[in-house]
Amino acid sequence: MDSRIGPRFLRPGIGYGGSCFPKDVAAFRSVAEQMGVDFNLLTEVEKINVQQKKRFLSKVRSALWTLRGKRIGVLGLAFKGGTDDIRESPAVDLVEMLIGEGCTIKAFDPAAMKRTALELPPGNHLAYVDDAYAAAADGDALLILTDWPEFGKLDLKRLHQTLRYPIVIDGRNLYDPAVMAAAGFTYLSVGRPAANPLRDLQPAAN
């Protein structure tokens, strides 16, 4: 019932970040070790948090077959919506991983781009753009990495026309898979089956 630790924090995604939770988990685990307590739960929490980013990267790879040379739009750099804080942000980690795989990234975040640019300066493989549609423009896929509310309210028709390939890989489960399929997207999210564009099943006229 405590809103600080309640169900709104227990959502599937690409992992947690920020200044508090990663530090506090590590601190509790260290105290447990000093007291001679084998606190395996916290060790597994940390492992799972790392694995979530790797799993998401594998999901992107499976959608695109290969990552090298791909142009990818990224929505979100902060560790959560409503902040410019990128400390321990899984979104920033994923951008670094994608660049390391040979991708070219166009990224947008309503608040966190200036801070991210200090850590990851723009260059040949990374550009910061002005809005979500600029991030998606001519992209092989669009990734949603931070749960900003506006990322869940995009004009899907415009987005479909903007992307080179209508592939959305949603690390925050902001959309209904059925809605995305009906809008013509290949849509992958976390912990849910992939949705594919709906086809017209009516036989073609002779």
mmCIF file of C-alpha atoms in Angstrom:
data_model
loop_
_atom_site.group_PDB
_atom_site.id
_atom_site.type_symbol
_atom_site.label_atom_id
_atom_site.label_comp_id
_atom_site.label_asym_id
_atom_site.label_seq_id
_atom_site.Cartn_x
_atom_site.Cartn_y
_atom_site.Cartn_z
ATOM 1 C CA MET A 1 0.000 0.000 0.000
ATOM 2 C CA ASP A 2 3.034 2.305 0.284
ATOM 3 C CA SER A 3 3.000 4.409 -2.896
ATOM 4 C CA ARG A 4 6.801 4.662 -2.803
ATOM 5 C CA ILE A 5 7.259 0.906 -3.276
ATOM 6 C CA GLY A 6 3.861 -0.101 -4.648
ATOM 7 C CA PRO A 7 2.702 -1.664 -7.921
ATOM 8 C CA ARG A 8 3.656 1.316 -10.092
ATOM 9 C CA PHE A 9 7.290 0.327 -9.558
ATOM 10 C CA LEU A 10 6.683 -3.336 -10.385
ATOM 11 C CA ARG A 11 6.459 -3.085 -14.152
ATOM 12 C CA PRO A 12 8.337 -4.954 -16.869
ATOM 13 C CA GLY A 13 11.027 -2.952 -18.586
ATOM 14 C CA ILE A 14 14.714 -2.604 -19.400
ATOM 15 C CA GLY A 15 15.892 -2.325 -15.815
ATOM 16 C CA TYR A 16 16.120 0.248 -13.044
ATOM 17 C CA GLY A 17 18.537 3.137 -12.663
ATOM 18 C CA GLY A 18 18.867 6.480 -10.925
ATOM 19 C CA SER A 19 20.920 7.701 -8.015
ATOM 20 C CA CYS A 20 19.187 5.774 -5.225
ATOM 21 C CA PHE A 21 18.063 2.250 -6.020
ATOM 22 C CA PRO A 22 21.295 0.873 -7.557
ATOM 23 C CA LYS A 23 23.345 2.425 -4.746
ATOM 24 C CA ASP A 24 20.993 1.232 -2.014
ATOM 25 C CA VAL A 25 20.858 -2.346 -3.312
ATOM 26 C CA ALA A 26 24.662 -2.455 -3.416
ATOM 27 C CA ALA A 27 24.886 -0.939 0.076
ATOM 28 C CA PHE A 28 22.423 -3.429 1.598
ATOM 29 C CA ARG A 29 24.312 -6.298 -0.013
ATOM 30 C CA SER A 30 27.614 -4.965 1.377
ATOM 31 C CA VAL A 31 26.164 -4.645 4.895
ATOM 32 C CA ALA A 32 24.814 -8.182 4.670
ATOM 33 C CA GLU A 33 28.247 -9.496 3.684
ATOM 34 C CA GLN A 34 29.869 -7.641 6.592
ATOM 35 C CA MET A 35 27.336 -9.226 8.960
ATOM 36 C CA GLY A 36 27.971 -12.675 7.537
ATOM 37 C CA VAL A 37 24.520 -12.923 5.966
ATOM 38 C CA ASP A 38 24.247 -14.589 2.557
ATOM 39 C CA PHE A 39 21.722 -12.220 0.968
ATOM 40 C CA ASN A 40 21.416 -13.944 -2.401
ATOM 41 C CA LEU A 41 18.211 -12.112 -3.270
ATOM 42 C CA LEU A 42 20.010 -8.781 -3.662
ATOM 43 C CA THR A 43 22.789 -10.379 -5.697
ATOM 44 C CA GLU A 44 20.185 -11.819 -8.058
ATOM 45 C CA VAL A 45 18.380 -8.472 -8.288
ATOM 46 C CA GLU A 46 21.593 -6.857 -9.509
ATOM 47 C CA LYS A 47 22.228 -9.676 -11.988
ATOM 48 C CA ILE A 48 18.687 -9.470 -13.361
ATOM 49 C CA ASN A 49 19.014 -5.713 -13.792
ATOM 50 C CA VAL A 50 22.092 -6.217 -15.969
ATOM 51 C CA GLN A 51 20.460 -9.089 -17.852
ATOM 52 C CA GLN A 52 17.388 -7.003 -18.726
ATOM 53 C CA LYS A 53 19.498 -4.691 -20.877
ATOM 54 C CA LYS A 54 21.164 -7.640 -22.593
ATOM 55 C CA ARG A 55 17.783 -9.273 -23.204
ATOM 56 C CA PHE A 56 16.451 -6.088 -24.738
ATOM 57 C CA LEU A 57 19.474 -5.808 -26.996
ATOM 58 C CA SER A 58 18.839 -9.392 -28.122
ATOM 59 C CA LYS A 59 15.229 -8.442 -28.845
ATOM 60 C CA VAL A 60 16.419 -5.590 -31.076
ATOM 61 C CA ARG A 61 18.843 -7.914 -32.828
ATOM 62 C CA SER A 62 16.145 -10.523 -33.422
ATOM 63 C CA ALA A 63 13.866 -7.900 -34.994
ATOM 64 C CA LEU A 64 16.575 -6.527 -37.304
ATOM 65 C CA TRP A 65 18.573 -9.732 -37.925
ATOM 66 C CA THR A 66 21.818 -7.815 -37.636
ATOM 67 C CA LEU A 67 22.701 -4.551 -35.918
ATOM 68 C CA ARG A 68 25.762 -3.343 -37.798
ATOM 69 C CA GLY A 69 24.881 -0.471 -40.086
ATOM 70 C CA LYS A 70 21.325 -0.109 -38.819
ATOM 71 C CA ARG A 71 19.767 3.312 -38.246
ATOM 72 C CA ILE A 72 17.833 3.341 -35.000
ATOM 73 C CA GLY A 73 15.654 5.975 -33.381
ATOM 74 C CA VAL A 74 15.751 6.129 -29.591
ATOM 75 C CA LEU A 75 13.089 7.730 -27.415
ATOM 76 C CA GLY A 76 14.278 8.350 -23.884
ATOM 77 C CA LEU A 77 17.641 8.773 -22.190
ATOM 78 C CA ALA A 78 16.720 9.540 -18.575
ATOM 79 C CA PHE A 79 16.424 6.587 -16.204
ATOM 80 C CA LYS A 80 12.701 7.354 -15.874
ATOM 81 C CA GLY A 81 10.179 9.842 -17.218
ATOM 82 C CA GLY A 82 9.840 13.248 -15.614
ATOM 83 C CA THR A 83 13.530 13.851 -14.904
ATOM 84 C CA ASP A 84 16.781 14.795 -16.606
ATOM 85 C CA ASP A 85 18.698 12.341 -14.400
ATOM 86 C CA ILE A 86 20.793 9.871 -16.406
ATOM 87 C CA ARG A 87 22.688 8.328 -13.497
ATOM 88 C CA GLU A 88 22.790 4.543 -13.983
ATOM 89 C CA SER A 89 20.253 4.973 -16.787
ATOM 90 C CA PRO A 90 19.620 1.712 -18.655
ATOM 91 C CA ALA A 91 18.628 3.819 -21.678
ATOM 92 C CA VAL A 92 22.081 5.403 -21.881
ATOM 93 C CA ASP A 93 23.704 2.001 -21.382
ATOM 94 C CA LEU A 94 21.672 0.619 -24.285
ATOM 95 C CA VAL A 95 22.628 3.518 -26.553
ATOM 96 C CA GLU A 96 26.285 2.784 -25.810
ATOM 97 C CA MET A 97 25.744 -0.922 -26.495
ATOM 98 C CA LEU A 98 24.002 -0.209 -29.806
ATOM 99 C CA ILE A 99 26.769 2.135 -30.945
ATOM 100 C CA GLY A 100 29.255 -0.565 -29.988
ATOM 101 C CA GLU A 101 27.342 -2.940 -32.267
ATOM 102 C CA GLY A 102 27.773 -0.560 -35.201
ATOM 103 C CA CYS A 103 24.383 1.196 -35.150
ATOM 104 C CA THR A 104 23.748 4.847 -35.933
ATOM 105 C CA ILE A 105 21.475 6.447 -33.332
ATOM 106 C CA LYS A 106 19.168 9.446 -33.427
ATOM 107 C CA ALA A 107 17.992 10.109 -29.887
ATOM 108 C CA PHE A 108 15.364 12.319 -28.302
ATOM 109 C CA ASP A 109 14.513 12.970 -24.661
ATOM 110 C CA PRO A 110 12.392 15.906 -23.447
ATOM 111 C CA ALA A 111 14.826 16.754 -20.637
ATOM 112 C CA ALA A 112 17.978 14.633 -20.559
ATOM 113 C CA MET A 113 19.771 15.299 -23.861
ATOM 114 C CA LYS A 114 22.124 17.997 -22.568
ATOM 115 C CA ARG A 115 23.310 15.808 -19.719
ATOM 116 C CA THR A 116 23.659 12.789 -21.964
ATOM 117 C CA ALA A 117 25.656 14.785 -24.523
ATOM 118 C CA LEU A 118 28.249 15.529 -21.848
ATOM 119 C CA GLU A 119 28.701 11.807 -21.327
ATOM 120 C CA LEU A 120 28.092 10.688 -24.923
ATOM 121 C CA PRO A 121 29.037 13.543 -27.271
ATOM 122 C CA PRO A 122 27.321 13.603 -30.660
ATOM 123 C CA GLY A 123 29.331 12.218 -33.532
ATOM 124 C CA ASN A 124 29.188 10.016 -36.600
ATOM 125 C CA HIS A 125 27.084 7.377 -34.845
ATOM 126 C CA LEU A 126 25.016 9.530 -32.474
ATOM 127 C CA ALA A 127 22.820 12.577 -33.031
ATOM 128 C CA TYR A 128 20.424 14.351 -30.680
ATOM 129 C CA VAL A 129 17.246 15.560 -32.364
ATOM 130 C CA ASP A 130 14.318 17.842 -31.594
ATOM 131 C CA ASP A 131 11.370 15.470 -31.316
ATOM 132 C CA ALA A 132 10.205 11.872 -31.505
ATOM 133 C CA TYR A 133 9.457 11.976 -35.222
ATOM 134 C CA ALA A 134 12.927 13.323 -36.027
ATOM 135 C CA ALA A 135 14.343 10.387 -34.058
ATOM 136 C CA ALA A 136 12.225 7.966 -36.094
ATOM 137 C CA ALA A 137 12.917 9.567 -39.488
ATOM 138 C CA ASP A 138 14.145 6.969 -41.999
ATOM 139 C CA GLY A 139 14.958 4.568 -39.166
ATOM 140 C CA ASP A 140 15.153 0.807 -39.396
ATOM 141 C CA ALA A 141 13.430 0.672 -36.000
ATOM 142 C CA LEU A 142 12.288 2.899 -33.152
ATOM 143 C CA LEU A 143 13.124 2.031 -29.547
ATOM 144 C CA ILE A 144 11.212 3.360 -26.537
ATOM 145 C CA LEU A 145 13.575 3.345 -23.562
ATOM 146 C CA THR A 146 12.086 5.810 -21.054
ATOM 147 C CA ASP A 147 8.483 5.989 -19.876
ATOM 148 C CA TRP A 148 7.758 9.618 -20.724
ATOM 149 C CA PRO A 149 3.942 9.888 -21.055
ATOM 150 C CA GLU A 150 4.190 11.669 -24.424
ATOM 151 C CA PHE A 151 5.994 8.670 -25.910
ATOM 152 C CA GLY A 152 2.812 6.680 -25.377
ATOM 153 C CA LYS A 153 0.707 9.203 -27.309
ATOM 154 C CA LEU A 154 2.453 9.408 -30.671
ATOM 155 C CA ASP A 155 0.551 9.863 -33.919
ATOM 156 C CA LEU A 156 0.863 6.284 -35.157
ATOM 157 C CA LYS A 157 -0.032 7.103 -38.754
ATOM 158 C CA ARG A 158 2.662 9.769 -38.902
ATOM 159 C CA LEU A 159 5.132 7.489 -37.156
ATOM 160 C CA HIS A 160 4.459 4.691 -39.653
ATOM 161 C CA GLN A 161 5.123 7.070 -42.546
ATOM 162 C CA THR A 162 8.270 8.440 -40.917
ATOM 163 C CA LEU A 163 10.084 5.177 -40.204
ATOM 164 C CA ARG A 164 11.916 3.384 -42.993
ATOM 165 C CA TYR A 165 10.587 0.118 -41.589
ATOM 166 C CA PRO A 166 7.572 0.156 -39.243
ATOM 167 C CA ILE A 167 9.268 -1.625 -36.347
ATOM 168 C CA VAL A 168 8.784 -0.412 -32.773
ATOM 169 C CA ILE A 169 10.570 -2.095 -29.879
ATOM 170 C CA ASP A 170 9.076 -0.827 -26.656
ATOM 171 C CA GLY A 171 11.126 -1.272 -23.518
ATOM 172 C CA ARG A 172 8.429 0.312 -21.342
ATOM 173 C CA ASN A 173 5.240 -1.353 -22.662
ATOM 174 C CA LEU A 174 3.568 1.978 -23.424
ATOM 175 C CA TYR A 175 1.349 0.609 -26.194
ATOM 176 C CA ASP A 176 -1.271 -2.074 -26.635
ATOM 177 C CA PRO A 177 0.165 -4.703 -29.016
ATOM 178 C CA ALA A 178 -3.197 -5.108 -30.768
ATOM 179 C CA VAL A 179 -3.389 -1.372 -31.450
ATOM 180 C CA MET A 180 0.149 -1.362 -32.864
ATOM 181 C CA ALA A 181 -0.559 -4.364 -35.089
ATOM 182 C CA ALA A 182 -3.728 -2.713 -36.384
ATOM 183 C CA ALA A 183 -1.680 0.412 -37.173
ATOM 184 C CA GLY A 184 0.677 -1.669 -39.311
ATOM 185 C CA PHE A 185 3.653 -2.043 -36.981
ATOM 186 C CA THR A 186 5.831 -4.929 -36.038
ATOM 187 C CA TYR A 187 5.763 -4.347 -32.305
ATOM 188 C CA LEU A 188 7.921 -5.974 -29.643
ATOM 189 C CA SER A 189 7.609 -5.225 -25.944
ATOM 190 C CA VAL A 190 8.717 -6.765 -22.646
ATOM 191 C CA GLY A 191 7.086 -9.946 -21.355
ATOM 192 C CA ARG A 192 4.411 -9.999 -24.068
ATOM 193 C CA PRO A 193 4.214 -11.789 -27.431
ATOM 194 C CA ALA A 194 5.388 -9.905 -30.499
ATOM 195 C CA ALA A 195 2.632 -8.299 -32.560
ATOM 196 C CA ASN A 196 2.804 -8.259 -36.344
ATOM 197 C CA PRO A 197 0.939 -6.018 -38.811
ATOM 198 C CA LEU A 198 -2.589 -7.168 -39.553
ATOM 199 C CA ARG A 199 -3.046 -8.337 -43.102
ATOM 200 C CA ASP A 200 -6.150 -8.061 -45.209
ATOM 201 C CA LEU A 201 -7.375 -11.650 -45.288
ATOM 202 C CA GLN A 202 -10.014 -11.044 -47.962
ATOM 203 C CA PRO A 203 -9.256 -12.851 -51.267
ATOM 204 C CA ALA A 204 -8.109 -10.609 -54.060
ATOM 205 C CA ALA A 205 -10.678 -9.864 -56.724
ATOM 206 C CA ASN A 206 -10.195 -11.556 -60.101
#
